[in-house]
Coordinates of C-alpha atoms in Angstrom, one line a residue:
X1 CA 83.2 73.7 104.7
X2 CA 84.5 74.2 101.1
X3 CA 87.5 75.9 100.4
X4 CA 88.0 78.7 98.1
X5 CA 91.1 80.6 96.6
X6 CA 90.8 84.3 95.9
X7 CA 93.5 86.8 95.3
X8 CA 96.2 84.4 95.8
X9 CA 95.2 83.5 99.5
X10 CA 92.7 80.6 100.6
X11 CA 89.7 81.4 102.9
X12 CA 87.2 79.2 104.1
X13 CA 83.3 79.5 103.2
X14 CA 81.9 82.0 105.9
X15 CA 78.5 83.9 105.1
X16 CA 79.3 87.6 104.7
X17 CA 77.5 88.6 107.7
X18 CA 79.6 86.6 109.9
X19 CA 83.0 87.8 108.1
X20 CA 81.8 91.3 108.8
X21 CA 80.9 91.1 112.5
X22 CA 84.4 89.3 112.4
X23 CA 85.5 92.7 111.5
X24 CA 83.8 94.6 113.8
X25 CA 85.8 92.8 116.6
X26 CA 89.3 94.1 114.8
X27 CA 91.3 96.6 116.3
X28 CA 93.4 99.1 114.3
X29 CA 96.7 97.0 113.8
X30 CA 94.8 93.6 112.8
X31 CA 92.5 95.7 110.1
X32 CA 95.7 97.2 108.8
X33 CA 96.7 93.8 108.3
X34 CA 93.8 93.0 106.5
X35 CA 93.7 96.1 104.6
X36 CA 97.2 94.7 103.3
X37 CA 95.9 91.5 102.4
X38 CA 93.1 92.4 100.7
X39 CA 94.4 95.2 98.8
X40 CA 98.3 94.3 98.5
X41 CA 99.8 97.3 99.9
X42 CA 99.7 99.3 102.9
X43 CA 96.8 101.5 103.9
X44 CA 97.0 105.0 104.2
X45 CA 98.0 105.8 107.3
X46 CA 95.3 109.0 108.1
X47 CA 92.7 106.4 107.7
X48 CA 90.4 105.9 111.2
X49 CA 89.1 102.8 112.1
X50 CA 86.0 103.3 111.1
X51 CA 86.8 103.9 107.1
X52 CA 88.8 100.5 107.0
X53 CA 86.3 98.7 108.0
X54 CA 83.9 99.9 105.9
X55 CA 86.2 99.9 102.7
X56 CA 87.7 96.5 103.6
X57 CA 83.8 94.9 104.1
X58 CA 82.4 96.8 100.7
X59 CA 85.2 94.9 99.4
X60 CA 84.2 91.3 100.8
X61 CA 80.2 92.1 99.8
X62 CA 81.8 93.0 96.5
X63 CA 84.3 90.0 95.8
X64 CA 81.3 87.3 96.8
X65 CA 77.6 89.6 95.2
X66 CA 79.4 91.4 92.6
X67 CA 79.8 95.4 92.0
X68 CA 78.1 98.2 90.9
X69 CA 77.0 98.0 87.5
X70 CA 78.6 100.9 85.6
X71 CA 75.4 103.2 85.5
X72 CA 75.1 103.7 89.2
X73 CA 78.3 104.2 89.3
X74 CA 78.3 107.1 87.1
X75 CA 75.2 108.5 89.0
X76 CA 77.2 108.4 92.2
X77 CA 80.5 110.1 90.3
X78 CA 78.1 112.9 89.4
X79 CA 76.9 113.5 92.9
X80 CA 78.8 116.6 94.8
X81 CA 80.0 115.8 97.9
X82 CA 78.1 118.8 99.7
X83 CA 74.6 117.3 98.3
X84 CA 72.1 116.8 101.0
X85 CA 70.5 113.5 102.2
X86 CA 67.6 114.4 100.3
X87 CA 68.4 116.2 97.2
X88 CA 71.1 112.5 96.8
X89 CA 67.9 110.1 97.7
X90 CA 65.7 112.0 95.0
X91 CA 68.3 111.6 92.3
X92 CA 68.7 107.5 93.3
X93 CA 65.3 107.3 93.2
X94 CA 64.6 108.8 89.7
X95 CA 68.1 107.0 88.6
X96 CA 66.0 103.9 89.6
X97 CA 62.3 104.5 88.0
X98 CA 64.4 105.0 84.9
X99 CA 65.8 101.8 85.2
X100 CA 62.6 99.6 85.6
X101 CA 62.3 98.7 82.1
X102 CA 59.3 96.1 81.6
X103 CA 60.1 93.2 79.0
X104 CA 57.9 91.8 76.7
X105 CA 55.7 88.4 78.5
X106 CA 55.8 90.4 81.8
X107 CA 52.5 89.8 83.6
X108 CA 52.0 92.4 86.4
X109 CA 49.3 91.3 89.0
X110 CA 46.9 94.0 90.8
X111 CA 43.9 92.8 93.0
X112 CA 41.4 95.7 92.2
X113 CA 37.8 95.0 94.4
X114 CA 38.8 91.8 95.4
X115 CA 39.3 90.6 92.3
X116 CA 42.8 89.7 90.2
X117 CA 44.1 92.0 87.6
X118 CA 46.0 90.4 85.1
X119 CA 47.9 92.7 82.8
X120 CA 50.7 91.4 80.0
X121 CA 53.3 93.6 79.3
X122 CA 53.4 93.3 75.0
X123 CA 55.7 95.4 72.7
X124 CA 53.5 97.5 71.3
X125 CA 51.6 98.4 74.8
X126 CA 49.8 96.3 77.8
X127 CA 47.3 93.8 77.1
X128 CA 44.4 93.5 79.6
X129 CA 40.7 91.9 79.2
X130 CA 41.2 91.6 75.7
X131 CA 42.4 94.9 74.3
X132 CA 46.3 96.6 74.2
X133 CA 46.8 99.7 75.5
X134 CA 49.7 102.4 75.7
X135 CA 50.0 103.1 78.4
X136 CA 49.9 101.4 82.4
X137 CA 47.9 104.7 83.5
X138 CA 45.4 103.7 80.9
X139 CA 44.9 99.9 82.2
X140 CA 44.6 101.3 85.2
X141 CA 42.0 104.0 84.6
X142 CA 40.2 100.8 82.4
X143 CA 40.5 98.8 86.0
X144 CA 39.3 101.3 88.6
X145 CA 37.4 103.9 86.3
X146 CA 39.5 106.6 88.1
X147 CA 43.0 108.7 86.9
X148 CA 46.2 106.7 88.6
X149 CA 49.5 106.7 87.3
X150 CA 50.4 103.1 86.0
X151 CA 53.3 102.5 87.4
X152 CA 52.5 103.1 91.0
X153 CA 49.0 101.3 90.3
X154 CA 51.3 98.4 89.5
X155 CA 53.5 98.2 92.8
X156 CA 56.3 99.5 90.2
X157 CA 56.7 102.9 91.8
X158 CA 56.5 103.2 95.8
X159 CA 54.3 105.9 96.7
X160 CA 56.0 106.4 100.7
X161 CA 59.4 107.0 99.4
X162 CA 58.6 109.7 97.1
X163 CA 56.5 111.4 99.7
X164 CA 59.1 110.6 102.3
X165 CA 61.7 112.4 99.8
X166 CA 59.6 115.1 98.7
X167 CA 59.0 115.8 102.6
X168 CA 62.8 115.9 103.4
X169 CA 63.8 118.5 100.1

């Protein structure tokens, strides 16, 4: 097992899932303790169980994977804390279709009556069979013969969790 040093204190190499089910076996006084060593002071003293360890093991996912990048953090400052399930799950999910940006090279695969649809995401549009196009929805309306929107034609949009959201608005 390798050693590492982080935040002044040495820990050996333990997956994350096994650190956290560590946790889950705390009790109050040993996850204050922690709190203190992860965070260099006390904890507040209102804080339940409960909220310690889930601050203290978003902490350990975050020192080994990384945070989150600064625009979903914004998108979750913006959120009101009285915002349902639903109406929070809706604005994550448009947050994210925004985000899938398609580089240049990119070949998106569609089988399409058993056969392999190769389409090459190009700066100026999508090649396919030989021609460029503007737009996904008009590949795939070249593909099937039928209106689809691109994106979900593509696998880049999941149709079951914006029906599953729409249902629970």
């Amino acid at each position: 097992m390798g050693v590492n040093r982080h935040n002044g204190r040495t820990s050996t190499k333990v997956s994350i899932g096994d650190e956290i089910a560590h946790l889950r076996g705390l009790d109050l006084k040993v996850l204050r303790l922690r709190w203190l060593s992860e965070f260099q002071r006390p904890a507040a003293t209102h804080l339940p169980r409960h909220l310690l360890f889930a601050i203290i093991a978003y902490r350990i996912q975050v020192a080994r994977l990384g945070d989150l990048d600064s625009a979903t953090k914004q998108v979750l400052d913006r959120t009101e804390p009285k915002e349902s399930g639903a109406v929070m799950s809706a604005r994550l999910v448009s947050f994210d279709q925004k985000r899938t940006e398609l580089t240049p090279g990119t070949v998106l695969t569609r089988e399409w009556d058993r056969r392999s649809q190769r389409v090459m995401v190009m700066a100026d549009g999508f090649a396919w069979n030989g021609q460029t196009y503007d737009s996904l929805s008009k590949v795939a309306f070249a593909i099937t013969g039928t209106r689809w929107n691109g994106p979900r034609f593509f696998g880049l949009r999941d149709k079951e969790d914006r029906t599953a959201v729409g249902a629970r608005s």
